[in-house]
Amino acid sequence: MDAFDAELGERPEPATVGEPGEEPESTTVVVIGAGPAGLTVANLLRSCGIDCIVLERRSREYVARRQRAGIVESRAVRMFASWGLADLVLGGPPHDGILEFRVDGERHFVDDTDGSAGPGARLCPQQVLVQKLTTAHLAEGGDLRYEAADVSLHGLTGDRPTVRYRSADGVPHTLTCAFVAGCDGDHGITRTAVPDGVLTAHTLDHGIGWLTVLADAPPPAHPLLAVSPQGFAAHFPRGPHSSRYYLQCPLGDDPGAWPDDRVWDALCTRLADPALTAGPVTDRETFRLRSLVHDPMQYGRLFLVGDAAHIVSPMGGKGMNLALYDADLFARAVRDHVRDHDDTGLREYSRRCLRRVWNDQEFSHWLTRTVHDAGDATGSGPFLRHLARARLDRLFTSPTATRAFAELMTGLE
Ligand code: RFL
């Protein structure tokens, strides 16, 4: 039993062994999931010489194509720089630090840089980050196993947890490790390995529906949030020739109810831009805005990282960036444990992550309410609309309010 076991203060569960005749493999960390969180954990661990095995349910091609976030915020850029990995894993141009709010067609530009020294945010789409993290990890000889099925966790409160899975050819495998990183997103299995009653789920349904559309159409000059009586809309860059759009829509709307003509008409109206250039739509989906936090983010030797622990409404661009922050704290904690026998980082992991998670949840909630309440004539009612417009007015006119906004956008302490 090592120092970390003593800290657990629980009776260790016995770890299960593999199938008869099967020789378990051993590693320091098993990472479940090869999204931004899992790949960042893997790259950071490798860069300090700690071995890990990454298990991913999907194929490499599928994971590399998944398009979601578009900006790596300053905090995360600086995090990768502190590990010497920024040039290797970040793509895309720097974000110029300007965010546009368009309120009933009137343009307001807000500087969302916090004025501190150091590299700023990057317009690096999530799939580019994932592709670069994958390439970097494999180039360093990293062990990344795709199409891993039936992953299950055992003995999480013991000193050597085991992870079992089946490879694509149906062969069962058993891994033993010191720690498991649960980086398998909101619908993964790692959280389900935690006994009932250990984690508390704090949830919020915002009561707002969004249609999101990806298109091969010119990106905006600056990320753009638009408030209008027809509802919220947004236009974000996702590469030199592609854009992501958001349109507030009735809850439960089917994406099929939004053919191309309707999408472009609604965008032209809500963005107050009749000359908006359309392009082929490559993806369209509807979803409900919700927020979720699991507390604590740890059970025994399982550490939840990224979306496996929390979901943030997309307003404010925090989900992927929080995943990168968790990954950094987890990798540092394991490094300190292995190198210096210092378990402070492991003990403090959940508390430190959650402090940042709630800070970003609050910002995301504030921005979500503001841009929706300020515009949607049918939703929140006139009183809340006036309050939201007063908040926007303060943001556009008060340097102190702009500065506070910028600090939250950049993600700096
Ligand atoms: P991911 O990206 O979901 O990756 C989890 C990985 O785990 C795999 N997996 C398993 N592997 C093995 N065994 C199992 N049983 C497994 N179950 C699942 C999955 O296949 C997958 O590869 O979680 P991660 O790494 O925590 O990263 C989180 C981010 O993906 C997420 O927070 C962001 O995409 C959220 N998000 C945004 N974040 C931002 O910072 N800025 C944005 O602008 C932004 N836009 C968005 C978004 C999310 C969106 N969706 C999902 C509603 C826009 C949208 C439309």
Coordinates of C-alpha atoms and ligand atoms in Angstrom, one line a residue:
M1 CA 0.0 0.0 0.0
D2 CA 1.5 3.4 -1.0
A3 CA 0.9 6.8 0.6
F4 CA -2.0 7.5 -1.7
D5 CA -3.8 4.3 -0.5
A6 CA -3.4 5.4 3.1
E7 CA -5.1 8.7 2.1
L8 CA -8.0 6.8 0.6
G9 CA -9.0 5.7 4.0
E10 CA -11.3 3.0 2.5
R11 CA -11.1 -0.7 2.5
P12 CA -9.5 -1.7 -0.7
E13 CA -11.7 -3.7 -3.2
P14 CA -9.9 -6.7 -4.6
A15 CA -8.8 -6.1 -8.2
T16 CA -10.2 -8.7 -10.6
V17 CA -7.7 -10.8 -12.6
G18 CA -7.9 -11.5 -16.3
E19 CA -9.4 -14.5 -18.0
P20 CA -7.7 -17.8 -17.5
G21 CA -4.4 -17.9 -19.3
E22 CA -4.4 -14.2 -19.9
E23 CA -1.3 -12.2 -18.8
P24 CA -2.4 -8.8 -17.6
E25 CA -0.4 -5.8 -18.9
S26 CA 0.8 -3.2 -16.5
T27 CA 1.0 0.6 -16.9
T28 CA 1.0 3.6 -14.6
V29 CA -2.2 5.3 -16.0
V30 CA -5.1 3.9 -18.1
V31 CA -6.8 6.7 -19.9
I32 CA -10.3 6.0 -21.1
G33 CA -11.3 8.1 -24.1
A34 CA -9.2 9.8 -26.8
G35 CA -11.0 13.2 -27.0
P36 CA -9.3 16.5 -26.0
A37 CA -9.1 15.5 -22.3
G38 CA -7.7 12.0 -22.8
L39 CA -5.2 12.9 -25.4
T40 CA -4.0 15.9 -23.4
V41 CA -3.5 13.7 -20.3
A42 CA -1.6 11.2 -22.5
N43 CA 0.7 13.8 -24.1
L44 CA 1.4 15.5 -20.8
L45 CA 2.2 12.2 -19.0
R46 CA 4.5 11.1 -21.9
S47 CA 6.3 14.4 -21.8
C48 CA 7.4 13.7 -18.2
G49 CA 8.2 10.1 -18.9
I50 CA 5.1 8.5 -17.3
D51 CA 3.7 5.6 -19.3
C52 CA 0.0 5.2 -20.0
I53 CA -2.4 3.3 -22.3
V54 CA -5.3 5.1 -23.9
L55 CA -8.4 3.1 -24.7
E56 CA -10.9 4.7 -27.2
R57 CA -14.2 3.2 -28.2
R58 CA -14.3 4.7 -31.7
S59 CA -12.0 4.5 -34.7
R60 CA -9.2 7.0 -35.2
E61 CA -11.0 8.4 -38.2
Y62 CA -14.2 9.0 -36.3
V63 CA -12.5 10.8 -33.4
A64 CA -10.4 12.9 -35.7
R65 CA -13.5 14.2 -37.6
R66 CA -15.6 15.2 -34.6
Q67 CA -16.1 19.0 -34.8
R68 CA -17.2 21.0 -31.8
A69 CA -15.2 23.8 -30.1
G70 CA -13.3 26.4 -32.0
I71 CA -11.1 28.4 -29.6
V72 CA -8.3 27.3 -27.3
E73 CA -8.4 30.0 -24.7
S74 CA -5.3 31.9 -23.4
R75 CA -5.2 29.8 -20.2
A76 CA -5.0 26.6 -22.2
V77 CA -2.5 28.0 -24.7
R78 CA -0.3 28.9 -21.7
M79 CA -0.8 25.5 -20.2
F80 CA 0.5 23.8 -23.3
A81 CA 3.4 26.3 -23.5
S82 CA 4.3 25.5 -19.9
W83 CA 4.7 21.8 -20.9
G84 CA 6.7 22.8 -24.0
L85 CA 3.9 21.5 -26.3
A86 CA 2.2 24.6 -27.6
D87 CA 3.9 24.6 -31.1
L88 CA 3.4 20.9 -31.5
V89 CA -0.3 20.5 -30.6
L90 CA -2.0 23.9 -31.4
G91 CA -3.0 24.9 -34.9
G92 CA -4.9 27.8 -36.4
P93 CA -4.2 31.6 -36.2
P94 CA -4.1 33.6 -33.0
H95 CA -7.6 35.0 -32.0
D96 CA -7.4 38.8 -32.4
G97 CA -9.1 39.3 -29.1
I98 CA -12.2 41.0 -30.5
L99 CA -15.7 39.7 -30.0
E100 CA -18.7 41.3 -31.7
F101 CA -22.1 41.6 -30.2
R102 CA -24.8 42.6 -32.6
V103 CA -27.9 43.9 -30.8
D104 CA -30.9 44.4 -33.1
G105 CA -28.4 45.0 -35.9
E106 CA -26.2 47.5 -34.0
R107 CA -22.6 46.5 -33.8
H108 CA -20.6 46.5 -30.5
F109 CA -17.0 45.3 -30.4
V110 CA -15.7 44.0 -27.1
D111 CA -12.0 43.4 -26.4
D112 CA -11.8 40.0 -24.8
T113 CA -8.0 40.0 -24.1
D114 CA -7.1 40.7 -20.5
G115 CA -4.0 42.8 -21.3
S116 CA -1.6 40.4 -19.6
A117 CA 1.7 39.3 -21.2
G118 CA 2.1 35.9 -22.9
P119 CA 0.4 34.2 -25.8
G120 CA -3.3 34.7 -26.4
A121 CA -6.1 32.5 -27.5
R122 CA -5.9 30.5 -30.7
L123 CA -8.6 29.8 -33.3
C124 CA -7.9 26.1 -33.2
P125 CA -10.9 23.9 -34.0
Q126 CA -11.4 20.9 -31.7
Q127 CA -10.7 18.4 -34.5
V128 CA -7.4 20.1 -35.3
L129 CA -6.3 19.9 -31.7
V130 CA -7.4 16.3 -31.5
Q131 CA -5.6 15.4 -34.7
K132 CA -2.4 17.1 -33.6
L133 CA -2.5 15.6 -30.1
T134 CA -3.0 12.2 -31.7
T135 CA 0.0 12.6 -34.1
A136 CA 2.2 14.0 -31.3
H137 CA 1.4 11.1 -29.0
L138 CA 1.9 8.4 -31.6
A139 CA 5.2 10.0 -32.8
E140 CA 6.5 9.7 -29.2
G141 CA 5.7 6.0 -29.2
G142 CA 2.4 6.5 -27.3
D143 CA 0.1 3.5 -26.8
L144 CA -3.3 4.5 -28.2
R145 CA -5.8 1.6 -28.8
Y146 CA -8.9 2.4 -30.9
E147 CA -12.2 0.4 -31.1
A148 CA -11.8 -0.8 -27.5
A149 CA -15.2 -2.4 -26.6
D150 CA -16.8 -3.3 -23.3
V151 CA -14.4 -1.3 -21.1
S152 CA -14.9 -2.0 -17.4
L153 CA -13.2 -0.8 -14.3
H154 CA -12.5 -2.9 -11.1
G155 CA -10.7 -2.5 -7.8
L156 CA -10.8 1.3 -7.9
T157 CA -10.2 1.7 -4.2
G158 CA -7.4 -0.9 -4.1
D159 CA -3.8 -0.2 -4.8
R160 CA -3.8 -1.7 -8.4
P161 CA -7.1 -1.1 -10.2
T162 CA -7.7 -3.2 -13.3
V163 CA -9.3 -2.2 -16.6
R164 CA -10.8 -4.9 -18.9
Y165 CA -11.8 -4.5 -22.5
R166 CA -12.1 -6.3 -25.8
S167 CA -10.0 -5.3 -28.8
A168 CA -11.6 -5.0 -32.3
D169 CA -10.8 -8.6 -33.0
G170 CA -12.9 -9.7 -30.0
V171 CA -9.9 -10.7 -27.8
P172 CA -10.3 -9.8 -24.1
H173 CA -7.5 -7.8 -22.4
T174 CA -6.7 -6.9 -18.8
L175 CA -4.6 -3.9 -17.8
T176 CA -3.4 -3.2 -14.2
C177 CA -2.5 0.4 -13.3
A178 CA -1.9 2.9 -10.5
F179 CA -4.6 5.3 -11.7
V180 CA -7.5 5.5 -14.2
A181 CA -8.3 8.7 -16.0
G182 CA -12.0 8.8 -16.9
C183 CA -11.9 11.0 -20.0
D184 CA -14.8 9.3 -21.8
G185 CA -17.2 12.3 -22.0
D186 CA -20.7 12.6 -20.8
H187 CA -21.9 9.3 -22.1
G188 CA -18.9 7.2 -21.1
I189 CA -18.7 4.3 -18.6
T190 CA -16.1 5.4 -16.1
R191 CA -18.6 7.4 -14.0
T192 CA -20.9 4.4 -13.9
A193 CA -18.2 2.4 -12.1
V194 CA -18.6 4.7 -9.1
P195 CA -21.1 3.2 -6.5
D196 CA -24.4 5.0 -6.1
G197 CA -24.4 7.8 -3.6
V198 CA -20.7 8.7 -3.9
L199 CA -21.1 11.4 -6.5
T200 CA -23.7 14.3 -6.4
A201 CA -25.0 15.4 -9.8
H202 CA -25.8 19.1 -9.9
T203 CA -27.9 19.8 -13.1
L204 CA -29.5 22.8 -14.8
D205 CA -31.8 22.6 -17.8
H206 CA -31.7 26.1 -19.3
G207 CA -35.1 25.6 -21.0
I208 CA -33.5 26.8 -24.3
G209 CA -33.1 24.9 -27.6
W210 CA -30.4 25.5 -30.2
L211 CA -29.9 24.5 -33.8
T212 CA -26.2 24.3 -34.7
V213 CA -25.0 24.2 -38.3
L214 CA -21.6 23.7 -39.7
A215 CA -21.1 25.0 -43.2
D216 CA -18.4 25.6 -45.8
A217 CA -19.0 29.3 -45.7
P218 CA -16.7 32.3 -45.0
P219 CA -15.9 32.8 -41.3
P220 CA -16.8 36.1 -39.6
A221 CA -14.2 38.8 -39.1
H222 CA -14.7 38.2 -35.3
P223 CA -16.7 35.7 -33.3
L224 CA -20.2 37.1 -33.4
L225 CA -23.1 36.9 -31.0
A226 CA -26.4 38.4 -32.2
V227 CA -29.4 39.4 -30.1
S228 CA -32.7 40.0 -31.9
P229 CA -36.4 39.7 -31.2
Q230 CA -36.5 36.5 -33.4
G231 CA -34.0 34.9 -30.9
F232 CA -30.3 34.4 -30.4
A233 CA -27.9 33.6 -33.2
A234 CA -24.1 33.3 -33.4
H235 CA -21.5 32.9 -36.1
F236 CA -18.0 31.5 -35.2
P237 CA -15.0 30.7 -37.3
R238 CA -14.1 27.1 -37.7
G239 CA -11.2 27.3 -40.2
P240 CA -10.3 29.6 -43.2
H241 CA -13.3 28.5 -45.2
S242 CA -15.8 27.1 -42.6
S243 CA -18.1 28.4 -40.0
R244 CA -20.3 27.2 -37.1
Y245 CA -23.7 28.9 -36.6
Y246 CA -26.1 28.7 -33.7
L247 CA -29.8 29.6 -33.9
Q248 CA -32.1 29.6 -30.9
C249 CA -35.0 27.3 -31.8
P250 CA -38.1 25.8 -30.1
L251 CA -37.2 23.0 -27.6
G252 CA -37.3 19.6 -29.2
D253 CA -37.3 20.9 -32.8
D254 CA -36.2 18.3 -35.3
P255 CA -33.1 19.3 -37.4
G256 CA -35.2 18.3 -40.4
A257 CA -37.5 21.2 -39.7
W258 CA -34.5 23.5 -40.6
P259 CA -33.8 23.0 -44.4
D260 CA -31.0 25.2 -45.8
D261 CA -33.3 28.0 -47.0
R262 CA -34.8 28.4 -43.5
V263 CA -31.4 28.4 -41.9
W264 CA -29.9 31.1 -44.1
D265 CA -33.1 33.2 -43.9
A266 CA -33.0 33.1 -40.1
L267 CA -29.3 33.9 -40.0
C268 CA -29.7 36.8 -42.4
T269 CA -32.5 38.2 -40.2
R270 CA -31.0 37.6 -36.8
L271 CA -27.5 38.6 -37.8
A272 CA -29.0 41.7 -39.5
D273 CA -26.8 40.8 -42.5
P274 CA -28.9 40.4 -45.7
A275 CA -25.6 39.9 -47.7
L276 CA -24.4 36.9 -45.5
T277 CA -22.6 34.4 -47.8
A278 CA -24.2 31.0 -47.6
G279 CA -22.4 27.7 -48.3
P280 CA -22.9 23.9 -48.3
V281 CA -24.2 22.8 -44.9
T282 CA -22.0 19.9 -43.7
D283 CA -23.7 19.1 -40.4
R284 CA -26.9 20.2 -38.5
E285 CA -28.2 19.2 -35.1
T286 CA -30.5 20.4 -32.4
F287 CA -29.9 20.2 -28.7
R288 CA -31.1 21.5 -25.4
L289 CA -28.8 23.8 -23.4
R290 CA -27.9 22.1 -20.1
S291 CA -25.3 22.3 -17.4
L292 CA -24.1 19.5 -15.2
V293 CA -21.4 19.1 -12.5
H294 CA -20.5 15.9 -10.7
D295 CA -19.0 16.3 -7.3
P296 CA -16.4 15.0 -6.3
M297 CA -14.5 14.3 -9.5
Q298 CA -12.7 11.4 -8.0
Y299 CA -13.4 8.0 -6.6
G300 CA -10.4 6.0 -5.2
R301 CA -7.9 5.8 -8.0
L302 CA -10.4 6.9 -10.7
F303 CA -10.2 10.6 -11.7
L304 CA -12.9 12.1 -13.9
V305 CA -11.5 14.6 -16.4
G306 CA -13.4 16.9 -18.8
D307 CA -17.0 16.2 -19.9
A308 CA -17.0 12.9 -17.9
A309 CA -17.3 15.2 -14.8
H310 CA -19.1 18.3 -16.1
I311 CA -21.0 19.8 -19.0
V312 CA -21.1 23.5 -19.6
S313 CA -23.6 25.2 -21.9
P314 CA -21.7 26.2 -25.1
M315 CA -22.1 29.9 -24.4
G316 CA -18.7 31.3 -23.5
G317 CA -16.7 28.4 -25.1
K318 CA -15.7 26.7 -21.9
G319 CA -16.3 23.0 -22.2
M320 CA -13.2 21.9 -24.1
N321 CA -11.1 24.4 -22.3
L322 CA -12.2 23.1 -18.9
A323 CA -11.3 19.6 -20.1
L324 CA -7.8 20.8 -20.9
Y325 CA -7.5 22.4 -17.4
D326 CA -8.6 19.2 -15.6
A327 CA -6.1 17.3 -17.8
D328 CA -3.2 19.6 -16.7
L329 CA -4.1 19.3 -13.0
F330 CA -4.4 15.5 -13.2
A331 CA -1.1 15.1 -15.1
R332 CA 0.8 17.3 -12.7
A333 CA -0.7 15.4 -9.7
V334 CA 0.4 12.0 -11.2
R335 CA 3.9 13.4 -12.0
D336 CA 4.3 14.7 -8.4
H337 CA 3.1 11.3 -7.0
V338 CA 5.5 9.3 -9.2
R339 CA 8.5 11.6 -9.1
D340 CA 8.4 13.2 -5.7
H341 CA 6.0 10.9 -3.7
D342 CA 4.0 14.0 -3.2
D343 CA 0.2 13.3 -3.1
T344 CA -1.0 16.8 -2.6
G345 CA -2.1 17.2 -6.2
L346 CA -4.1 14.0 -6.1
R347 CA -5.8 14.8 -2.9
E348 CA -6.6 18.3 -4.1
Y349 CA -7.5 17.4 -7.6
S350 CA -11.3 17.5 -7.3
R351 CA -11.5 20.6 -5.1
R352 CA -9.2 22.6 -7.4
C353 CA -11.0 21.5 -10.6
L354 CA -14.4 22.2 -9.1
R355 CA -13.5 25.7 -8.1
R356 CA -12.7 26.5 -11.8
V357 CA -15.6 24.5 -13.0
W358 CA -18.1 26.6 -11.0
N359 CA -16.4 29.8 -11.9
D360 CA -16.8 28.9 -15.6
Q361 CA -20.3 27.6 -15.1
E362 CA -21.3 30.9 -13.6
F363 CA -19.8 32.9 -16.5
S364 CA -21.4 30.6 -19.0
H365 CA -24.8 30.9 -17.3
W366 CA -24.5 34.7 -17.1
L367 CA -23.8 35.0 -20.8
T368 CA -26.4 32.4 -21.7
R369 CA -29.1 34.3 -19.8
T370 CA -28.0 37.7 -21.1
V371 CA -28.0 37.0 -24.8
H372 CA -31.3 35.1 -24.7
D373 CA -33.2 37.2 -22.3
A374 CA -32.1 40.4 -24.1
G375 CA -33.6 39.3 -27.4
D376 CA -36.3 36.7 -27.3
A377 CA -39.6 38.6 -27.2
T378 CA -41.6 35.4 -26.4
G379 CA -39.4 33.9 -23.8
S380 CA -38.4 35.7 -20.6
G381 CA -40.7 38.7 -20.6
P382 CA -40.1 42.4 -20.6
F383 CA -38.6 42.8 -17.1
L384 CA -35.8 40.2 -17.7
R385 CA -35.3 41.7 -21.2
H386 CA -34.6 45.1 -19.7
L387 CA -32.2 43.6 -17.1
A388 CA -30.3 41.7 -19.8
R389 CA -30.0 44.8 -22.0
A390 CA -28.8 46.8 -19.0
R391 CA -26.0 44.2 -18.5
L392 CA -25.1 44.4 -22.2
D393 CA -25.1 48.2 -22.0
R394 CA -22.7 48.1 -19.0
L395 CA -20.4 45.7 -20.9
F396 CA -20.3 48.0 -23.9
T397 CA -19.7 51.2 -21.9
S398 CA -17.8 50.4 -18.7
P399 CA -14.1 49.6 -19.0
T400 CA -14.3 47.8 -15.6
A401 CA -17.1 45.6 -16.8
T402 CA -15.2 44.9 -20.1
R403 CA -12.1 44.0 -18.2
A404 CA -14.0 41.6 -15.9
F405 CA -15.6 40.0 -19.0
A406 CA -12.2 39.6 -20.7
E407 CA -10.8 37.9 -17.6
L408 CA -13.6 35.4 -17.7
M409 CA -13.3 34.9 -21.4
T410 CA -9.5 34.3 -21.4
G411 CA -9.9 32.0 -18.4
L412 CA -7.1 33.5 -16.5
E413 CA -7.0 33.4 -12.7
Ligands
RFL1 P1 -15.2 14.1 -25.5 O1 -14.8 15.0 -26.5 O2 -16.7 13.7 -25.5 O3 -14.3 12.8 -25.7 C1 -14.7 11.6 -25.0 C2 -14.0 10.4 -25.7 O4 -14.3 9.2 -25.0 C3 -14.7 8.2 -25.9 N1 -15.5 7.2 -25.2 C4 -15.1 6.0 -24.8 N2 -13.9 5.4 -25.0 C5 -13.7 4.1 -24.5 N3 -14.7 3.5 -23.8 C6 -15.9 4.0 -23.6 N4 -16.9 3.3 -23.0 C7 -16.1 5.3 -24.1 N5 -17.2 6.2 -24.1 C8 -16.8 7.3 -24.8 C9 -15.5 9.0 -27.0 O5 -15.6 8.2 -28.2 C10 -14.7 10.2 -27.1 O6 -13.6 10.0 -28.1 O7 -14.9 14.6 -24.0 P2 -13.6 15.4 -23.5 O8 -12.3 14.8 -24.0 O9 -13.9 15.6 -22.1 O10 -13.7 16.9 -24.3 C11 -14.8 17.7 -24.0 C12 -15.2 18.5 -25.2 O11 -15.4 17.7 -26.3 C13 -16.5 19.4 -25.0 O12 -16.4 20.0 -23.7 C14 -16.6 20.4 -26.0 O13 -16.8 19.9 -27.3 C15 -17.8 21.3 -25.6 N6 -18.1 22.3 -26.7 C16 -17.3 23.5 -26.7 N7 -16.3 23.7 -25.8 C17 -15.6 24.8 -25.9 O14 -14.6 24.9 -25.1 N8 -15.8 25.8 -26.9 C18 -16.8 25.6 -27.8 O15 -17.0 26.5 -28.6 C19 -17.6 24.4 -27.8 N9 -18.6 24.2 -28.7 C20 -19.2 22.1 -27.6 C21 -19.4 23.1 -28.6 C22 -20.0 21.0 -27.6 C23 -21.0 20.8 -28.5 N10 -21.9 19.7 -28.4 C24 -21.3 18.5 -28.0 C25 -23.2 20.0 -28.0 C26 -20.4 22.9 -29.6 C27 -21.2 21.8 -29.5 C28 -22.2 21.6 -30.6

